[in-house]
């Protein structure tokens, strides 16, 4: 793909982010990110967030731009990790955004229970990681927390309830299904 995308809102609004030409890299479209963060509210002030399959970092950096106090960008690809670190330095966001090289599912497994306000899950569509990622993310969410899931198909209540989630919002945009989930009480 290559090219660039932009941060939609907050302190870094209109900041451009490079999109490396890597197979399978598919940054969340601007329209979908705008809708997601409108659903979550105008400010994420004080939130703790994890972008478990960061890629370009668009989702996690958007959360940081809107006031999240702590954002962890987790990515396996060494080249993307290096690009994320450069972006964080350019934004002077090192006190707010941490880049970690590693497996997003393993990272989520290692987080303390009820420690995260927002988990962002946008795994590679061809990797079949959705159920595993949803399963390990659920315990780390606060009871008031949210989970964003981007997938190639819709996840309905029947599939989500056994994993401990309630479907709050859903949007289809092109080949992308965007879901905002809340942990079941």
C-alpha positions as protocol buffer text, in pm:
chain_id: "A"
residue {
  index: 1
  type: UNK
  ca { x: 0 y: 0 z: 0 }
}
residue {
  index: 2
  type: UNK
  ca { x: 248 y: 268 z: 111 }
}
residue {
  index: 3
  type: UNK
  ca { x: 162 y: 634 z: 146 }
}
residue {
  index: 4
  type: UNK
  ca { x: 36 y: 809 z: 455 }
}
residue {
  index: 5
  type: UNK
  ca { x: -264 y: 861 z: 681 }
}
residue {
  index: 6
  type: UNK
  ca { x: -336 y: 1134 z: 933 }
}
residue {
  index: 7
  type: UNK
  ca { x: -434 y: 1165 z: 1296 }
}
residue {
  index: 8
  type: UNK
  ca { x: -795 y: 1284 z: 1306 }
}
residue {
  index: 9
  type: UNK
  ca { x: -828 y: 1469 z: 1639 }
}
residue {
  index: 10
  type: UNK
  ca { x: -662 y: 1592 z: 1956 }
}
residue {
  index: 11
  type: UNK
  ca { x: -324 y: 1755 z: 2007 }
}
residue {
  index: 12
  type: UNK
  ca { x: -168 y: 1598 z: 1695 }
}
residue {
  index: 13
  type: UNK
  ca { x: -468 y: 1656 z: 1468 }
}
residue {
  index: 14
  type: UNK
  ca { x: -369 y: 1652 z: 1098 }
}
residue {
  index: 15
  type: UNK
  ca { x: -27 y: 1500 z: 1175 }
}
residue {
  index: 16
  type: UNK
  ca { x: 68 y: 1266 z: 895 }
}
residue {
  index: 17
  type: UNK
  ca { x: 185 y: 910 z: 962 }
}
residue {
  index: 18
  type: UNK
  ca { x: 385 y: 715 z: 705 }
}
residue {
  index: 19
  type: UNK
  ca { x: 239 y: 386 z: 588 }
}
residue {
  index: 20
  type: UNK
  ca { x: 522 y: 151 z: 484 }
}
residue {
  index: 21
  type: UNK
  ca { x: 460 y: -77 z: 189 }
}
residue {
  index: 22
  type: UNK
  ca { x: 437 y: -407 z: 379 }
}
residue {
  index: 23
  type: UNK
  ca { x: 225 y: -710 z: 284 }
}
residue {
  index: 24
  type: UNK
  ca { x: -90 y: -731 z: 498 }
}
residue {
  index: 25
  type: UNK
  ca { x: -46 y: -384 z: 653 }
}
residue {
  index: 26
  type: UNK
  ca { x: -384 y: -215 z: 642 }
}
residue {
  index: 27
  type: UNK
  ca { x: -416 y: 96 z: 856 }
}
residue {
  index: 28
  type: UNK
  ca { x: -761 y: 171 z: 992 }
}
residue {
  index: 29
  type: UNK
  ca { x: -922 y: 418 z: 750 }
}
residue {
  index: 30
  type: UNK
  ca { x: -965 y: 779 z: 865 }
}
residue {
  index: 31
  type: UNK
  ca { x: -1344 y: 756 z: 853 }
}
residue {
  index: 32
  type: UNK
  ca { x: -1349 y: 444 z: 1073 }
}
residue {
  index: 33
  type: UNK
  ca { x: -1107 y: 598 z: 1327 }
}
residue {
  index: 34
  type: UNK
  ca { x: -1312 y: 916 z: 1337 }
}
residue {
  index: 35
  type: UNK
  ca { x: -1630 y: 719 z: 1406 }
}
residue {
  index: 36
  type: UNK
  ca { x: -1461 y: 503 z: 1669 }
}
residue {
  index: 37
  type: UNK
  ca { x: -1331 y: 798 z: 1867 }
}
residue {
  index: 38
  type: UNK
  ca { x: -1663 y: 982 z: 1834 }
}
residue {
  index: 39
  type: UNK
  ca { x: -1825 y: 676 z: 1991 }
}
residue {
  index: 40
  type: UNK
  ca { x: -1569 y: 671 z: 2274 }
}
residue {
  index: 41
  type: UNK
  ca { x: -1607 y: 1044 z: 2342 }
}
residue {
  index: 42
  type: UNK
  ca { x: -1412 y: 1362 z: 2272 }
}
residue {
  index: 43
  type: UNK
  ca { x: -1148 y: 1300 z: 2539 }
}
residue {
  index: 44
  type: UNK
  ca { x: -967 y: 992 z: 2663 }
}
residue {
  index: 45
  type: UNK
  ca { x: -805 y: 1196 z: 2941 }
}
residue {
  index: 46
  type: UNK
  ca { x: -627 y: 968 z: 3187 }
}
residue {
  index: 47
  type: UNK
  ca { x: -702 y: 642 z: 3002 }
}
residue {
  index: 48
  type: UNK
  ca { x: -462 y: 348 z: 2979 }
}
residue {
  index: 49
  type: UNK
  ca { x: -463 y: 194 z: 2630 }
}
residue {
  index: 50
  type: UNK
  ca { x: -300 y: -99 z: 2452 }
}
residue {
  index: 51
  type: UNK
  ca { x: -279 y: -123 z: 2073 }
}
residue {
  index: 52
  type: UNK
  ca { x: -193 y: -493 z: 2054 }
}
residue {
  index: 53
  type: UNK
  ca { x: -128 y: -515 z: 1677 }
}
residue {
  index: 54
  type: UNK
  ca { x: -3 y: -159 z: 1624 }
}
residue {
  index: 55
  type: UNK
  ca { x: 114 y: -166 z: 1261 }
}
residue {
  index: 56
  type: UNK
  ca { x: 137 y: 206 z: 1172 }
}
residue {
  index: 57
  type: UNK
  ca { x: 24 y: 300 z: 1524 }
}
residue {
  index: 58
  type: UNK
  ca { x: -273 y: 498 z: 1389 }
}
residue {
  index: 59
  type: UNK
  ca { x: -519 y: 369 z: 1651 }
}
residue {
  index: 60
  type: UNK
  ca { x: -291 y: 400 z: 1953 }
}
residue {
  index: 61
  type: UNK
  ca { x: -150 y: 738 z: 1848 }
}
residue {
  index: 62
  type: UNK
  ca { x: -504 y: 865 z: 1793 }
}
residue {
  index: 63
  type: UNK
  ca { x: -586 y: 762 z: 2153 }
}
residue {
  index: 64
  type: UNK
  ca { x: -272 y: 940 z: 2281 }
}
residue {
  index: 65
  type: UNK
  ca { x: -357 y: 1250 z: 2077 }
}
residue {
  index: 66
  type: UNK
  ca { x: -695 y: 1259 z: 2252 }
}
residue {
  index: 67
  type: UNK
  ca { x: -546 y: 1255 z: 2601 }
}
residue {
  index: 68
  type: UNK
  ca { x: -479 y: 892 z: 2697 }
}
residue {
  index: 69
  type: UNK
  ca { x: -215 y: 904 z: 2971 }
}
residue {
  index: 70
  type: UNK
  ca { x: -52 y: 576 z: 2872 }
}
residue {
  index: 71
  type: UNK
  ca { x: -53 y: 399 z: 2535 }
}
residue {
  index: 72
  type: UNK
  ca { x: 141 y: 82 z: 2463 }
}
residue {
  index: 73
  type: UNK
  ca { x: 201 y: 7 z: 2094 }
}
residue {
  index: 74
  type: UNK
  ca { x: 283 y: -362 z: 2051 }
}
residue {
  index: 75
  type: UNK
  ca { x: 415 y: -480 z: 1713 }
}
residue {
  index: 76
  type: UNK
  ca { x: 610 y: -787 z: 1598 }
}
residue {
  index: 77
  type: UNK
  ca { x: 763 y: -653 z: 1276 }
}
residue {
  index: 78
  type: UNK
  ca { x: 1107 y: -498 z: 1346 }
}
residue {
  index: 79
  type: UNK
  ca { x: 1076 y: -243 z: 1065 }
}
residue {
  index: 80
  type: UNK
  ca { x: 737 y: -125 z: 1189 }
}
residue {
  index: 81
  type: UNK
  ca { x: 869 y: -106 z: 1546 }
}
residue {
  index: 82
  type: UNK
  ca { x: 1151 y: 119 z: 1426 }
}
residue {
  index: 83
  type: UNK
  ca { x: 903 y: 339 z: 1236 }
}
residue {
  index: 84
  type: UNK
  ca { x: 678 y: 361 z: 1544 }
}
residue {
  index: 85
  type: UNK
  ca { x: 974 y: 463 z: 1762 }
}
residue {
  index: 86
  type: UNK
  ca { x: 1064 y: 737 z: 1512 }
}
residue {
  index: 87
  type: UNK
  ca { x: 706 y: 864 z: 1511 }
}
residue {
  index: 88
  type: UNK
  ca { x: 690 y: 871 z: 1890 }
}
residue {
  index: 89
  type: UNK
  ca { x: 1016 y: 1071 z: 1898 }
}
residue {
  index: 90
  type: UNK
  ca { x: 890 y: 1312 z: 1629 }
}
residue {
  index: 91
  type: UNK
  ca { x: 571 y: 1372 z: 1832 }
}
residue {
  index: 92
  type: UNK
  ca { x: 774 y: 1410 z: 2154 }
}
residue {
  index: 93
  type: UNK
  ca { x: 538 y: 1154 z: 2308 }
}
residue {
  index: 94
  type: UNK
  ca { x: 782 y: 919 z: 2486 }
}
residue {
  index: 95
  type: UNK
  ca { x: 634 y: 1003 z: 2828 }
}
residue {
  index: 96
  type: UNK
  ca { x: 291 y: 894 z: 2705 }
}
residue {
  index: 97
  type: UNK
  ca { x: 350 y: 631 z: 2435 }
}
residue {
  index: 98
  type: UNK
  ca { x: 565 y: 318 z: 2470 }
}
residue {
  index: 99
  type: UNK
  ca { x: 660 y: 99 z: 2173 }
}
residue {
  index: 100
  type: UNK
  ca { x: 712 y: -271 z: 2245 }
}
residue {
  index: 101
  type: UNK
  ca { x: 833 y: -534 z: 2003 }
}
residue {
  index: 102
  type: UNK
  ca { x: 648 y: -858 z: 2057 }
}
residue {
  index: 103
  type: UNK
  ca { x: 341 y: -1071 z: 2010 }
}
residue {
  index: 104
  type: UNK
  ca { x: 20 y: -881 z: 2087 }
}
residue {
  index: 105
  type: UNK
  ca { x: -157 y: -1184 z: 2234 }
}
residue {
  index: 106
  type: UNK
  ca { x: 134 y: -1270 z: 2463 }
}
residue {
  index: 107
  type: UNK
  ca { x: 156 y: -905 z: 2568 }
}
residue {
  index: 108
  type: UNK
  ca { x: -214 y: -892 z: 2659 }
}
residue {
  index: 109
  type: UNK
  ca { x: -179 y: -1219 z: 2857 }
}
residue {
  index: 110
  type: UNK
  ca { x: 91 y: -1058 z: 3071 }
}
residue {
  index: 111
  type: UNK
  ca { x: -110 y: -751 z: 3170 }
}
residue {
  index: 112
  type: UNK
  ca { x: -255 y: -724 z: 3522 }
}
residue {
  index: 113
  type: UNK
  ca { x: -627 y: -787 z: 3560 }
}
residue {
  index: 114
  type: UNK
  ca { x: -857 y: -487 z: 3520 }
}
residue {
  index: 115
  type: UNK
  ca { x: -569 y: -252 z: 3432 }
}
residue {
  index: 116
  type: UNK
  ca { x: -668 y: -118 z: 3088 }
}
residue {
  index: 117
  type: UNK
  ca { x: -939 y: 128 z: 2980 }
}
residue {
  index: 118
  type: UNK
  ca { x: -915 y: 59 z: 2606 }
}
residue {
  index: 119
  type: UNK
  ca { x: -776 y: -236 z: 2410 }
}
residue {
  index: 120
  type: UNK
  ca { x: -736 y: -183 z: 2037 }
}
residue {
  index: 121
  type: UNK
  ca { x: -739 y: -508 z: 1834 }
}
residue {
  index: 122
  type: UNK
  ca { x: -671 y: -490 z: 1463 }
}
residue {
  index: 123
  type: UNK
  ca { x: -481 y: -814 z: 1392 }
}
residue {
  index: 124
  type: UNK
  ca { x: -381 y: -922 z: 1042 }
}
residue {
  index: 125
  type: UNK
  ca { x: -701 y: -1039 z: 874 }
}
residue {
  index: 126
  type: UNK
  ca { x: -540 y: -1356 z: 738 }
}
residue {
  index: 127
  type: UNK
  ca { x: -388 y: -1471 z: 1069 }
}
residue {
  index: 128
  type: UNK
  ca { x: -705 y: -1600 z: 1243 }
}
residue {
  index: 129
  type: UNK
  ca { x: -609 y: -1441 z: 1576 }
}
residue {
  index: 130
  type: UNK
  ca { x: -945 y: -1286 z: 1661 }
}
residue {
  index: 131
  type: UNK
  ca { x: -1084 y: -1533 z: 1915 }
}
residue {
  index: 132
  type: UNK
  ca { x: -749 y: -1575 z: 2092 }
}
residue {
  index: 133
  type: UNK
  ca { x: -697 y: -1198 z: 2110 }
}
residue {
  index: 134
  type: UNK
  ca { x: -1049 y: -1137 z: 2242 }
}
residue {
  index: 135
  type: UNK
  ca { x: -1006 y: -1412 z: 2502 }
}
residue {
  index: 136
  type: UNK
  ca { x: -679 y: -1278 z: 2648 }
}
residue {
  index: 137
  type: UNK
  ca { x: -787 y: -912 z: 2630 }
}
residue {
  index: 138
  type: UNK
  ca { x: -1103 y: -958 z: 2837 }
}
residue {
  index: 139
  type: UNK
  ca { x: -939 y: -1005 z: 3182 }
}
residue {
  index: 140
  type: UNK
  ca { x: -715 y: -699 z: 3146 }
}
residue {
  index: 141
  type: UNK
  ca { x: -1008 y: -464 z: 3079 }
}
residue {
  index: 142
  type: UNK
  ca { x: -1153 y: -256 z: 3360 }
}
residue {
  index: 143
  type: UNK
  ca { x: -1527 y: -311 z: 3415 }
}
residue {
  index: 144
  type: UNK
  ca { x: -1578 y: 36 z: 3262 }
}
residue {
  index: 145
  type: UNK
  ca { x: -1334 y: -41 z: 2978 }
}
residue {
  index: 146
  type: UNK
  ca { x: -1381 y: -74 z: 2605 }
}
residue {
  index: 147
  type: UNK
  ca { x: -1240 y: -297 z: 2334 }
}
residue {
  index: 148
  type: UNK
  ca { x: -1218 y: -203 z: 1969 }
}
residue {
  index: 149
  type: UNK
  ca { x: -1216 y: -493 z: 1724 }
}
residue {
  index: 150
  type: UNK
  ca { x: -1148 y: -457 z: 1353 }
}
residue {
  index: 151
  type: UNK
  ca { x: -1224 y: -768 z: 1150 }
}
residue {
  index: 152
  type: UNK
  ca { x: -1309 y: -881 z: 796 }
}
residue {
  index: 153
  type: UNK
  ca { x: -1656 y: -997 z: 910 }
}
residue {
  index: 154
  type: UNK
  ca { x: -1912 y: -898 z: 1171 }
}
residue {
  index: 155
  type: UNK
  ca { x: -1896 y: -1046 z: 1520 }
}
residue {
  index: 156
  type: UNK
  ca { x: -2246 y: -1081 z: 1663 }
}
residue {
  index: 157
  type: UNK
  ca { x: -2371 y: -1114 z: 2018 }
}
residue {
  index: 158
  type: UNK
  ca { x: -2383 y: -1496 z: 1992 }
}
residue {
  index: 159
  type: UNK
  ca { x: -2009 y: -1515 z: 1921 }
}
residue {
  index: 160
  type: UNK
  ca { x: -1910 y: -1240 z: 2165 }
}
residue {
  index: 161
  type: UNK
  ca { x: -2109 y: -1330 z: 2479 }
}
residue {
  index: 162
  type: UNK
  ca { x: -1921 y: -1660 z: 2544 }
}
residue {
  index: 163
  type: UNK
  ca { x: -1597 y: -1458 z: 2530 }
}
residue {
  index: 164
  type: UNK
  ca { x: -1728 y: -1211 z: 2790 }
}
residue {
  index: 165
  type: UNK
  ca { x: -1831 y: -918 z: 2569 }
}
residue {
  index: 166
  type: UNK
  ca { x: -2137 y: -714 z: 2487 }
}
residue {
  index: 167
  type: UNK
  ca { x: -2154 y: -552 z: 2141 }
}
residue {
  index: 168
  type: UNK
  ca { x: -2195 y: -179 z: 2193 }
}
residue {
  index: 169
  type: UNK
  ca { x: -2151 y: -49 z: 1836 }
}
residue {
  index: 170
  type: UNK
  ca { x: -2079 y: -188 z: 1489 }
}
residue {
  index: 171
  type: UNK
  ca { x: -1989 y: -24 z: 1158 }
}
residue {
  index: 172
  type: UNK
  ca { x: -1914 y: -171 z: 816 }
}
residue {
  index: 173
  type: UNK
  ca { x: -1688 y: 37 z: 594 }
}
residue {
  index: 174
  type: UNK
  ca { x: -1575 y: -136 z: 276 }
}
residue {
  index: 175
  type: UNK
  ca { x: -1404 y: -462 z: 372 }
}
residue {
  index: 176
  type: UNK
  ca { x: -1374 y: -359 z: 739 }
}
residue {
  index: 177
  type: UNK
  ca { x: -1610 y: -437 z: 1024 }
}
residue {
  index: 178
  type: UNK
  ca { x: -1547 y: -209 z: 1322 }
}
residue {
  index: 179
  type: UNK
  ca { x: -1684 y: -315 z: 1663 }
}
residue {
  index: 180
  type: UNK
  ca { x: -1684 y: -143 z: 1999 }
}
residue {
  index: 181
  type: UNK
  ca { x: -1726 y: -397 z: 2278 }
}
residue {
  index: 182
  type: UNK
  ca { x: -1782 y: -368 z: 2650 }
}
residue {
  index: 183
  type: UNK
  ca { x: -1697 y: -642 z: 2902 }
}
residue {
  index: 184
  type: UNK
  ca { x: -2001 y: -824 z: 3036 }
}
residue {
  index: 185
  type: UNK
  ca { x: -2073 y: -750 z: 3400 }
}
